[in-house]
PDB file of C-alpha atoms and ligand atoms in Angstrom:
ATOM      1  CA  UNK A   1     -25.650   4.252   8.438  1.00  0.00           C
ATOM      2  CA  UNK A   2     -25.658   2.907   4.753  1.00  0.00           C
ATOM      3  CA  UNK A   3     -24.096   0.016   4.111  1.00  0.00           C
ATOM      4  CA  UNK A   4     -20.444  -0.602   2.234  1.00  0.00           C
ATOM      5  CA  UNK A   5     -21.404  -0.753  -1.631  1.00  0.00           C
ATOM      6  CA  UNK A   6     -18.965  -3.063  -3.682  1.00  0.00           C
ATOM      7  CA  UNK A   7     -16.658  -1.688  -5.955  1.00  0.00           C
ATOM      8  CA  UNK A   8     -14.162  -4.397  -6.429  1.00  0.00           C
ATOM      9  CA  UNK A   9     -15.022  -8.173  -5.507  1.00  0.00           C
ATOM     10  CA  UNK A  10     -13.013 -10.716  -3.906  1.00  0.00           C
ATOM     11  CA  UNK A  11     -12.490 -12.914  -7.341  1.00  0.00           C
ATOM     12  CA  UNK A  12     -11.507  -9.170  -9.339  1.00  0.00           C
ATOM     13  CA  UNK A  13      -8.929  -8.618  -6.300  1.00  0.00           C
ATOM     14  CA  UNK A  14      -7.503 -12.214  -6.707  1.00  0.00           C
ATOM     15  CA  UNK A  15      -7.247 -12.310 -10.154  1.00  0.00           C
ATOM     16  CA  UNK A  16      -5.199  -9.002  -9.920  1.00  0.00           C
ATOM     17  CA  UNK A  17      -2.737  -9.529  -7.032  1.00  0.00           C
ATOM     18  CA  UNK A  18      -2.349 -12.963  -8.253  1.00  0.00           C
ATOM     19  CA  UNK A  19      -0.925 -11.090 -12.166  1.00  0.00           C
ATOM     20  CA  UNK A  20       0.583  -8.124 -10.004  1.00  0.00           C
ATOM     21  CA  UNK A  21       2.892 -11.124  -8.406  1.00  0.00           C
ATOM     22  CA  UNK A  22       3.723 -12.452 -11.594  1.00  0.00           C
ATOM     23  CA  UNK A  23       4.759  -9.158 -12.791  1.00  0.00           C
ATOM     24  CA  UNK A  24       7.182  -8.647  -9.283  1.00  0.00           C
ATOM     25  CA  UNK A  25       8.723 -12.281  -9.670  1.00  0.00           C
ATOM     26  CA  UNK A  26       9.509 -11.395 -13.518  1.00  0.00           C
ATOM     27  CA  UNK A  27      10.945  -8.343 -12.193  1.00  0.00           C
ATOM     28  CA  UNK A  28      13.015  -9.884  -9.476  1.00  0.00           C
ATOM     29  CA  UNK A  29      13.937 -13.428 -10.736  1.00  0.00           C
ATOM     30  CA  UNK A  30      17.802 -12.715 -10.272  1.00  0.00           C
ATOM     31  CA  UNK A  31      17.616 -10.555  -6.703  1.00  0.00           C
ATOM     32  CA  UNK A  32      20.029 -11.830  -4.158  1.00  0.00           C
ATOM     33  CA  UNK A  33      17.557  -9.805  -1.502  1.00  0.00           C
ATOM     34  CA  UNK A  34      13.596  -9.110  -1.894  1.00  0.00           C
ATOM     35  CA  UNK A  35      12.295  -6.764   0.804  1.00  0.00           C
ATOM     36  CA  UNK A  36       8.797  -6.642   0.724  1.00  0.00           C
ATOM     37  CA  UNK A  37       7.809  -3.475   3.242  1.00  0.00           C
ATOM     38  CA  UNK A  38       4.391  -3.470   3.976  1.00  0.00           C
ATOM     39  CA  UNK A  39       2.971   0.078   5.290  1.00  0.00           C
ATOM     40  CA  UNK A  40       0.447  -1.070   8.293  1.00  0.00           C
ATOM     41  CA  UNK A  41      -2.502  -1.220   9.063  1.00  0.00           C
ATOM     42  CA  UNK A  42      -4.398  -1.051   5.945  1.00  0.00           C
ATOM     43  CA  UNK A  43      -1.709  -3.273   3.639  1.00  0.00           C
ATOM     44  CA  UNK A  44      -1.425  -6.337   5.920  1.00  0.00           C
ATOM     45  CA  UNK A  45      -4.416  -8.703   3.999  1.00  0.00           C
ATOM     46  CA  UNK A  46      -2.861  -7.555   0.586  1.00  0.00           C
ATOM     47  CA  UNK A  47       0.726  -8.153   1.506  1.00  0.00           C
ATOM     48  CA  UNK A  48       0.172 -11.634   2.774  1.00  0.00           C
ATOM     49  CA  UNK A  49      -1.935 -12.870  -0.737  1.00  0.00           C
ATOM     50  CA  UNK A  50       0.790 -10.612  -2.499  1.00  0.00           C
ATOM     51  CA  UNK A  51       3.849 -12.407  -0.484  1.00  0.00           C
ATOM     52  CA  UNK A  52       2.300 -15.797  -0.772  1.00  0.00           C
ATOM     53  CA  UNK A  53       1.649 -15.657  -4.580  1.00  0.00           C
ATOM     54  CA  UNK A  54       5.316 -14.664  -5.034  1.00  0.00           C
ATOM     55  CA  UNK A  55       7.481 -17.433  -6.095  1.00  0.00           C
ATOM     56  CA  UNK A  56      10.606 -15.535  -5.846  1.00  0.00           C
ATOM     57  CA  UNK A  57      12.751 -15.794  -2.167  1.00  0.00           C
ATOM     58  CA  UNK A  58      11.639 -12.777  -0.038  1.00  0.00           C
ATOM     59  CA  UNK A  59      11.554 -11.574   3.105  1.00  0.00           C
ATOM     60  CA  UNK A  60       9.187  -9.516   5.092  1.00  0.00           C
ATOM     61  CA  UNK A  61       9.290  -5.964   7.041  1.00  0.00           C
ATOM     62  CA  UNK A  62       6.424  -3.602   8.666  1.00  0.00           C
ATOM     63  CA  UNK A  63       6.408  -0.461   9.042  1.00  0.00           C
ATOM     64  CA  UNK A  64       3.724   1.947  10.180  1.00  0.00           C
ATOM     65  CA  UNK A  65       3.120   5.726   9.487  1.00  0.00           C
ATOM     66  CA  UNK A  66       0.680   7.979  10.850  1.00  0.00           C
ATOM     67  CA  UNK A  67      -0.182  11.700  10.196  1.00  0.00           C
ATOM     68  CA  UNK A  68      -0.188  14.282  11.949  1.00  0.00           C
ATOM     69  CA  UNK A  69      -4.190  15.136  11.115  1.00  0.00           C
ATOM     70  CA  UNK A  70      -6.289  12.460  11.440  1.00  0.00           C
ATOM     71  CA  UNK A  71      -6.596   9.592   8.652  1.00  0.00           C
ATOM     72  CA  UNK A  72      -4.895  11.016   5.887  1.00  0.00           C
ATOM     73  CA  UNK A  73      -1.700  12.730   5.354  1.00  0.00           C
ATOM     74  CA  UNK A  74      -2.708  15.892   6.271  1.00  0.00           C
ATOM     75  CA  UNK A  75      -2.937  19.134   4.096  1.00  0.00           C
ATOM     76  CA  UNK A  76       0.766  19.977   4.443  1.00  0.00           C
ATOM     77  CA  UNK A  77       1.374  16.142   3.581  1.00  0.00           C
ATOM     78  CA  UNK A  78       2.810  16.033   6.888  1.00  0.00           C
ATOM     79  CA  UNK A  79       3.593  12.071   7.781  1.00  0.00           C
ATOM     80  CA  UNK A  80       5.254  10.514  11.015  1.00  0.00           C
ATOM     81  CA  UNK A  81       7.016   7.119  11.270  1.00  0.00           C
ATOM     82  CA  UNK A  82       5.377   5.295  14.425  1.00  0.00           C
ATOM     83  CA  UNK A  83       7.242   2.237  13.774  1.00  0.00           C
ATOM     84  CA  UNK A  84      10.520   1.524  11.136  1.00  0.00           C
ATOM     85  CA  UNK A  85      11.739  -1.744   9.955  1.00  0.00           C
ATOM     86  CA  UNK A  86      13.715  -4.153  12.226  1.00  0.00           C
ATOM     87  CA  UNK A  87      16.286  -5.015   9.826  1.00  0.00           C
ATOM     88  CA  UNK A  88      18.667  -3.184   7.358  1.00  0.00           C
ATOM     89  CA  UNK A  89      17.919  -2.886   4.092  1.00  0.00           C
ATOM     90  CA  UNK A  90      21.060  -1.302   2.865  1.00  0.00           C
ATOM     91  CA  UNK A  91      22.041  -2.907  -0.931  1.00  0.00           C
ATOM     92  CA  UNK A  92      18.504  -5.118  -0.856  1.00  0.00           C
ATOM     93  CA  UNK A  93      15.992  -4.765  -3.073  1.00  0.00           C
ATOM     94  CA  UNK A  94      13.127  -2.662  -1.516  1.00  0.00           C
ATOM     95  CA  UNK A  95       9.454  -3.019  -2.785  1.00  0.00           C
ATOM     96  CA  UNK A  96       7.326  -0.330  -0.710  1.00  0.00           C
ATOM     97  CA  UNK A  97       3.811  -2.563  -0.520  1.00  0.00           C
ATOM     98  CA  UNK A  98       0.639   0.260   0.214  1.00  0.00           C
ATOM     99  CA  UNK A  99      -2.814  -0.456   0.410  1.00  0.00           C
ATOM    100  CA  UNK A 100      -3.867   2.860  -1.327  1.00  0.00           C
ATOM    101  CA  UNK A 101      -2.078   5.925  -2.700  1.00  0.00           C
ATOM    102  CA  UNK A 102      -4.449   9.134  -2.394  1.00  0.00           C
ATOM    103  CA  UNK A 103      -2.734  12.787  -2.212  1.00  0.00           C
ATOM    104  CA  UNK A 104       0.738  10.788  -2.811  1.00  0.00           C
ATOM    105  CA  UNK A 105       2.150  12.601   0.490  1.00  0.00           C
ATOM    106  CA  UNK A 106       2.830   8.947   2.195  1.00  0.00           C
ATOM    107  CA  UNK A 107       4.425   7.348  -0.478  1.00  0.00           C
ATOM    108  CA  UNK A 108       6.389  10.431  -1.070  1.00  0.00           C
ATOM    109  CA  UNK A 109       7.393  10.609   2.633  1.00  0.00           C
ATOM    110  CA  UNK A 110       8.489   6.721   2.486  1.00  0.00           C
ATOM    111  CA  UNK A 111      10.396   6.700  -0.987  1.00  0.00           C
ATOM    112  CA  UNK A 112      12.587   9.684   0.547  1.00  0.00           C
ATOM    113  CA  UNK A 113      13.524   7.691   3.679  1.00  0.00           C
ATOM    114  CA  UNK A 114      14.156   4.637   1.820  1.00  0.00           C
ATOM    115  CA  UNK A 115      16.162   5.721   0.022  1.00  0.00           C
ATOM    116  CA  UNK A 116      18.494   7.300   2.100  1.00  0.00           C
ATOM    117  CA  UNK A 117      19.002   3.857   3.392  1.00  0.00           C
ATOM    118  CA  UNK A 118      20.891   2.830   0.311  1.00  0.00           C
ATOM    119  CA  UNK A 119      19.116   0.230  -0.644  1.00  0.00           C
ATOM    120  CA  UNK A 120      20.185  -1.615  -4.276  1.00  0.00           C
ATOM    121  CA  UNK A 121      16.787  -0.797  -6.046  1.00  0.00           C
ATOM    122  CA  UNK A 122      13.242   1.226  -4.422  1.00  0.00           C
ATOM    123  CA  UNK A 123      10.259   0.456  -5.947  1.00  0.00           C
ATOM    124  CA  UNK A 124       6.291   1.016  -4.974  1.00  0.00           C
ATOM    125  CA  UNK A 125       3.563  -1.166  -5.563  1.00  0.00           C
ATOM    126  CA  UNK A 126      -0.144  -0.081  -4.665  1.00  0.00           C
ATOM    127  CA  UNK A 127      -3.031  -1.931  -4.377  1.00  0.00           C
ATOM    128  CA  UNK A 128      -5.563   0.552  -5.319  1.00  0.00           C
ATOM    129  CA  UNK A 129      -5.010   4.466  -6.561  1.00  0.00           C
ATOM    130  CA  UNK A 130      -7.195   7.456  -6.361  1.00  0.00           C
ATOM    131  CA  UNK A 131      -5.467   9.506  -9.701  1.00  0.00           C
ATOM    132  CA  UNK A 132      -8.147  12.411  -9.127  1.00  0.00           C
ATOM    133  CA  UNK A 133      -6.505  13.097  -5.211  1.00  0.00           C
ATOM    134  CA  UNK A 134      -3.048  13.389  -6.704  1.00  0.00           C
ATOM    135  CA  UNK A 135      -1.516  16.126  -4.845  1.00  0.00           C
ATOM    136  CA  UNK A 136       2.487  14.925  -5.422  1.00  0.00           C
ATOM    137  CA  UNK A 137       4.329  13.019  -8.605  1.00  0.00           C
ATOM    138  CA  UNK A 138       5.389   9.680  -7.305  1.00  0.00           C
ATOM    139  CA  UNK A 139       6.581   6.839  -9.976  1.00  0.00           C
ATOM    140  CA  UNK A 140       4.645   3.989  -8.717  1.00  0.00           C
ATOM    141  CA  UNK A 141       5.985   0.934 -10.241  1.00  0.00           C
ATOM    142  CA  UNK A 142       2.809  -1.436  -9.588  1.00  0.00           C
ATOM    143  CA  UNK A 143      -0.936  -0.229  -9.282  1.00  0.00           C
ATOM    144  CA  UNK A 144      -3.961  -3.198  -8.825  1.00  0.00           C
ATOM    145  CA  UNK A 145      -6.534  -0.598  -9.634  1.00  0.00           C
ATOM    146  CA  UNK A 146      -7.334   3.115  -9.933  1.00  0.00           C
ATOM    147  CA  UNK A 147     -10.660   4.005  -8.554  1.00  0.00           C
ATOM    148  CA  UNK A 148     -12.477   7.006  -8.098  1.00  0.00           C
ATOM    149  CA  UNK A 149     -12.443   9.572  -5.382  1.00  0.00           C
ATOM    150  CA  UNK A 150     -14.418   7.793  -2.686  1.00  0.00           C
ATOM    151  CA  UNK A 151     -13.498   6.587   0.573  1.00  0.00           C
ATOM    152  CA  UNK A 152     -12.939   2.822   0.255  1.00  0.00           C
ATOM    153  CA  UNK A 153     -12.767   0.482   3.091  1.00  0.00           C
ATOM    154  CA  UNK A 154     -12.197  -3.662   3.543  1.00  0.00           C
ATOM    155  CA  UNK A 155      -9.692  -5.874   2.215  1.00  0.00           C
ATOM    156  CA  UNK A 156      -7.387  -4.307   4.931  1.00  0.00           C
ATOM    157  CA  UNK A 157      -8.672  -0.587   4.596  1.00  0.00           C
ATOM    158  CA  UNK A 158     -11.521   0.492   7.276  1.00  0.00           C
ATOM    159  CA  UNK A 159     -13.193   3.357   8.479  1.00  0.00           C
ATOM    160  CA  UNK A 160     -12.536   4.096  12.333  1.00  0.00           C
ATOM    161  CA  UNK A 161     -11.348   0.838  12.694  1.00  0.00           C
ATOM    162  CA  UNK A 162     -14.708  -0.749  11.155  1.00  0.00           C
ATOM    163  CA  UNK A 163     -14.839  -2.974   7.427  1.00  0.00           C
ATOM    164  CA  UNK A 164     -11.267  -4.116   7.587  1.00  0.00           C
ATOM    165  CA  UNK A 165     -11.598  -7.249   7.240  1.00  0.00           C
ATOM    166  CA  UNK A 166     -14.334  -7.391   4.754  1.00  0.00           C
ATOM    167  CA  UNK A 167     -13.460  -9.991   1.872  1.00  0.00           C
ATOM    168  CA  UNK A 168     -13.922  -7.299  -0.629  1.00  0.00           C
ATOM    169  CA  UNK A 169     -13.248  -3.462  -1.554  1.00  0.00           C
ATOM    170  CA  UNK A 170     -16.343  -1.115  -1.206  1.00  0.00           C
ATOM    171  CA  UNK A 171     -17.064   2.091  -0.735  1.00  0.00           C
ATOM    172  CA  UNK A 172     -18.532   4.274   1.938  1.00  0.00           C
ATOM    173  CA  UNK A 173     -20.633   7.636   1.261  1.00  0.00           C
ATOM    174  CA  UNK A 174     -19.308  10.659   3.114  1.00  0.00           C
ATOM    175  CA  UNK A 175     -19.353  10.669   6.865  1.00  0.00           C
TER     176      UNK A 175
HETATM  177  P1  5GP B 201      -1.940   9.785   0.985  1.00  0.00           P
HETATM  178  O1  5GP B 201      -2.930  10.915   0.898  1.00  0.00           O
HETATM  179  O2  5GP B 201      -0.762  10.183   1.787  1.00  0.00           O
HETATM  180  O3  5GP B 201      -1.600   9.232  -0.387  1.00  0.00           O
HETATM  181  O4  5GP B 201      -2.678   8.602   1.753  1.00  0.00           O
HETATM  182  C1  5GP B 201      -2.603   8.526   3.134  1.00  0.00           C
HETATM  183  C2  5GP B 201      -3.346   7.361   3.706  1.00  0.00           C
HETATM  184  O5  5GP B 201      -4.725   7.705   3.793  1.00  0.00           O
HETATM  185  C3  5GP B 201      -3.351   6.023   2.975  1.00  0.00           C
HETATM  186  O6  5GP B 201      -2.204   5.264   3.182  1.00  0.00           O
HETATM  187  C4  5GP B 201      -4.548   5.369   3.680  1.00  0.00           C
HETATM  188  O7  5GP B 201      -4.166   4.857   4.936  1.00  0.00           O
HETATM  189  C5  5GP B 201      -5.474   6.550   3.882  1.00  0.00           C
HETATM  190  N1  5GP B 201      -6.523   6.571   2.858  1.00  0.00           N
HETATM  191  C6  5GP B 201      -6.622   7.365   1.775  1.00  0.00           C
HETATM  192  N2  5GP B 201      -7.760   7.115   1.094  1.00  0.00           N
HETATM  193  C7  5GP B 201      -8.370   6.106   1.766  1.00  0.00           C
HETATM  194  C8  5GP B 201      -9.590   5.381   1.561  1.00  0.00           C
HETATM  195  O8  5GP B 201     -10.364   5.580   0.611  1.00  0.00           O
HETATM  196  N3  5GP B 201      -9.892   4.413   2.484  1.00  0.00           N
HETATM  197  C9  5GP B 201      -9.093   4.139   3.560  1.00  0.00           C
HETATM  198  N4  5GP B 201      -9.504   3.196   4.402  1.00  0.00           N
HETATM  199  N5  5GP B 201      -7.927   4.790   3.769  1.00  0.00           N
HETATM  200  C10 5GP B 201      -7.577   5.757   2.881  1.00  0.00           C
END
């Protein structure tokens, strides 16, 4: 099998999350209530150097998705919710946190159930995007980096369960 070729290293990934946070804590300097909702697996390394670079009070939720195809949201952009949020987040500020938006069906999927929920403000922030795999319009509030159609793992992202936890993003050939 070839190996992972870098496309973003660990010091480009730093630099970014650490101006992405800057950006959220200009955004939310007067919230009462910061939910940051990380979307597991692949978000959970970005989250934590995203949470911990935030100087604005915040709290944290999980929740995890799956679809009903394999990896991705599947053709129909079908997406289930294997686990929700333990706490309400009714009139708090909601920041969705994804490790990659591809077709757009998650993100989608989650925007529409958060905000049913009534929270006082819904926005999305994305560590990487794949603009060429667009399939639906979201308004994603905070992107790290748009990269090309290639299946990307580490940082958090991995291939059957394989590269998570490498230090930086690369990308795999085809399967
Ligand atoms: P969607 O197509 O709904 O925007 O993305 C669905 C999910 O597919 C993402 O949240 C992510 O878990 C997975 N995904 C899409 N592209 C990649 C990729 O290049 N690498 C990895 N590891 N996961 C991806």
């Amino acid at each position: 099998m070839e190996q992972p070729r870098e496309l973003l290293s660990a010091q480009e990934i730093a630099k970014r999350v650490a101006s992405l946070a800057t950006e959220i804590d200009q955004q939310y300097v007067s919230s009462r209530e910061l939910v940051l909702v990380g979307v597991l697996k692949g978000s959970f390394i970005f989250l934590s150097d995203l949470a911990r670079a935030l100087t604005v009070p915040h709290r944290i939720e999980f929740i995890a998705v799956s679809s009903y195809g394999d990896k991705e949201s599947d053709e129909a952009g079908r997406v289930k919710l294997v686990m929700d949020v333990r706490h309400d987040i009714a009139n708090a500020d909601v920041l969705i946190v994804e490790d990659i938006v591809d077709t757009g069906h998650t993100l989608l999927y989650l925007t529409r159930l958060f905000e049913a929920r009534g929270p006082r403000s819904l926005r999305t922030c994305t560590l990487l995007h794949k603009p060429a795999r667009k399939r639906v319009e979201n308004g994603l509030d905070y992107v790290g980096f748009e990269i090309p159609d290639v299946w990307v793992v580490g940082y958090g992202l991995d291939f059957a369960e394989r590269h998570r936890t490498l230090p930086n993003i690369c990308s795999i050939p085809p399967q």
